[in-house]
PDB file of C-alpha atoms in Angstrom:
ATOM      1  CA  UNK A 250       0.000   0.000   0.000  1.00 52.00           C
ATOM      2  CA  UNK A 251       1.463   3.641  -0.965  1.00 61.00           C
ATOM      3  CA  UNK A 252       1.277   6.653   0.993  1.00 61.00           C
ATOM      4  CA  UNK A 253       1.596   9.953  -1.007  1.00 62.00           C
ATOM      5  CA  UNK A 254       1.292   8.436  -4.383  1.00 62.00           C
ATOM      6  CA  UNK A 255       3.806   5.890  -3.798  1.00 63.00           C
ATOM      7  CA  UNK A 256       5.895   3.648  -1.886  1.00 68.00           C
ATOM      8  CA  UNK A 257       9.136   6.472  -0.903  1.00 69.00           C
ATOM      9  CA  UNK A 258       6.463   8.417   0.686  1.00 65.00           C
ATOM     10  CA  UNK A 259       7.408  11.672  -0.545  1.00 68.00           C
ATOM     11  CA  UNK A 260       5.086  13.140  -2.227  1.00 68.00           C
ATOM     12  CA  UNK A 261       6.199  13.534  -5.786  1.00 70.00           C
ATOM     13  CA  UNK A 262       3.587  14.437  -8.449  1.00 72.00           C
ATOM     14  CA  UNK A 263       3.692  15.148 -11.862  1.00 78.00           C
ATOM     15  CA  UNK A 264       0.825  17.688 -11.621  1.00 78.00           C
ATOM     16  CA  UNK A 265       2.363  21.311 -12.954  1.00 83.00           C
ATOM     17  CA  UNK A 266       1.998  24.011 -10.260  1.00 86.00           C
ATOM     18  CA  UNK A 267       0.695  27.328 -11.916  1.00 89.00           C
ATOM     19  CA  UNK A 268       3.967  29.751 -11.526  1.00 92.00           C
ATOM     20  CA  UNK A 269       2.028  32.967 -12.269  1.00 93.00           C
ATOM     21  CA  UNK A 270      -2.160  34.460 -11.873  1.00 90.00           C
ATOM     22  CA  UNK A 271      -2.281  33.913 -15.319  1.00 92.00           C
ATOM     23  CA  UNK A 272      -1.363  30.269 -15.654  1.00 91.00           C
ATOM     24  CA  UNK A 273      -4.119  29.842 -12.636  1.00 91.00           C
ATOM     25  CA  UNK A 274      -7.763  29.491 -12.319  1.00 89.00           C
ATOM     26  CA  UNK A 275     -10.030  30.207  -9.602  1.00 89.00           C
ATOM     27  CA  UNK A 276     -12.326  27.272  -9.523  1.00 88.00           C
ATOM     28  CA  UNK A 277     -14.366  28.405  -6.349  1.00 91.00           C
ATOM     29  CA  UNK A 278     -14.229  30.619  -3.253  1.00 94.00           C
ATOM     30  CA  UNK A 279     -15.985  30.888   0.128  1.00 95.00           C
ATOM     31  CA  UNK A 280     -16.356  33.281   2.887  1.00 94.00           C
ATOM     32  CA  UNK A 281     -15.895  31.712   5.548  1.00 94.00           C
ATOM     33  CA  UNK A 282     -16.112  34.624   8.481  1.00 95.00           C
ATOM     34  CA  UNK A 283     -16.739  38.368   8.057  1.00 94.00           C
ATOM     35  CA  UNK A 284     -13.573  40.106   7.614  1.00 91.00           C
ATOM     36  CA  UNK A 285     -14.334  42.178  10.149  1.00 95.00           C
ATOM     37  CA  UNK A 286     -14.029  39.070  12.646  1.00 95.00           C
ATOM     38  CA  UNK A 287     -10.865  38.670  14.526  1.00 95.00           C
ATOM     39  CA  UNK A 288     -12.043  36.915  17.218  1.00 95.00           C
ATOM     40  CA  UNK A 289     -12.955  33.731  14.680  1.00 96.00           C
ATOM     41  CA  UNK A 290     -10.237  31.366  13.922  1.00 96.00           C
ATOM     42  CA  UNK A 291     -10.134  29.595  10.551  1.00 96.00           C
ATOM     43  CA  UNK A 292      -7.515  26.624  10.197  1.00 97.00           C
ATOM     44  CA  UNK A 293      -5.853  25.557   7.514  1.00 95.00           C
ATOM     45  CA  UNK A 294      -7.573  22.988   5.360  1.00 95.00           C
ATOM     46  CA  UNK A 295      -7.228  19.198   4.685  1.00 94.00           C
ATOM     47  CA  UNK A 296      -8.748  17.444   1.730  1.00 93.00           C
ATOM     48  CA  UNK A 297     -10.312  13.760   1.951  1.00 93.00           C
ATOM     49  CA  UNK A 298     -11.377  12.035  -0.571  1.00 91.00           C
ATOM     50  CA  UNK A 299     -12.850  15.164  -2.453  1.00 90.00           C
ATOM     51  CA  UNK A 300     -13.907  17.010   0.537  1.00 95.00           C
ATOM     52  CA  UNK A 301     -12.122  20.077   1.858  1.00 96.00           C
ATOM     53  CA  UNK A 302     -12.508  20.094   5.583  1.00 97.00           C
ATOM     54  CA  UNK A 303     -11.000  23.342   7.555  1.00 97.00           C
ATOM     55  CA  UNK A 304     -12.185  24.317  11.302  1.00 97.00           C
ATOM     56  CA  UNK A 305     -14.196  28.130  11.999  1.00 97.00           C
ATOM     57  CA  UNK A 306     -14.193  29.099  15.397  1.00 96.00           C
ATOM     58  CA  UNK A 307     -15.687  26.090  16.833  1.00 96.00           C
ATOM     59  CA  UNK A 308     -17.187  24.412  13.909  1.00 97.00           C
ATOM     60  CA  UNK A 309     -15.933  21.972  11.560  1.00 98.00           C
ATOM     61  CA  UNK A 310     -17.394  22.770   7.738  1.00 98.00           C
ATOM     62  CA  UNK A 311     -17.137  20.217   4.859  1.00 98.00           C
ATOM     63  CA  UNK A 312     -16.813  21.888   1.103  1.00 97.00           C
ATOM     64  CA  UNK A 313     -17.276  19.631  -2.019  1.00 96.00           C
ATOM     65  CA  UNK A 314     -15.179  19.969  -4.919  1.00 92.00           C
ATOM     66  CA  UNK A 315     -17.518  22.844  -6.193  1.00 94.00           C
ATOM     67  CA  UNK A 316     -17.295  25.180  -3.293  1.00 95.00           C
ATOM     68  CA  UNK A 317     -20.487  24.212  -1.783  1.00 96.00           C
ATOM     69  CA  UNK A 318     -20.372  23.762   1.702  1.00 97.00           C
ATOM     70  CA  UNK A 319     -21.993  19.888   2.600  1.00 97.00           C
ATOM     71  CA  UNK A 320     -21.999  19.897   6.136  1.00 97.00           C
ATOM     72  CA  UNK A 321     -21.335  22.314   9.775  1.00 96.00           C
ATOM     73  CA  UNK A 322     -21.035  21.071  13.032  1.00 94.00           C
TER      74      UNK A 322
END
């Protein structure tokens, strides 16, 4: 069983990394606090199997692969 993509466990990929704004697109974005709010934390995200999971303030939110958000709790 790999971890990573394979078996060295270092996470090599072939997938090219956009090097300017103009090689990028924005597929989706989401507000996830006011920008007014400092007193709301926001961690960084993980993905899992599709899903983009990230903690705000004391809720964990699930977003889908089109910026929807699936589930807060």
């Amino acid at each position: 069983n790999s971890y990573r993509g394979n078996y060295q466990n270092n996470g090599v990929t072939s997938a090219r990394t956009a090097r300017t704004a103009d090689e990028a697109d924005l597929k989706w974005e989401l507000a996830l606090k006011d920008s007014t709010d400092w007193s709301t934390n926001v961690s960084d995200p993980i993905q899992v199997n599709g899903t983009v999971y990230v903690a705000v303030g004391s809720e964990l939110w699930a977003v889908n692969s089109s910026g929807e958000v699936t589930g807060r709790g």
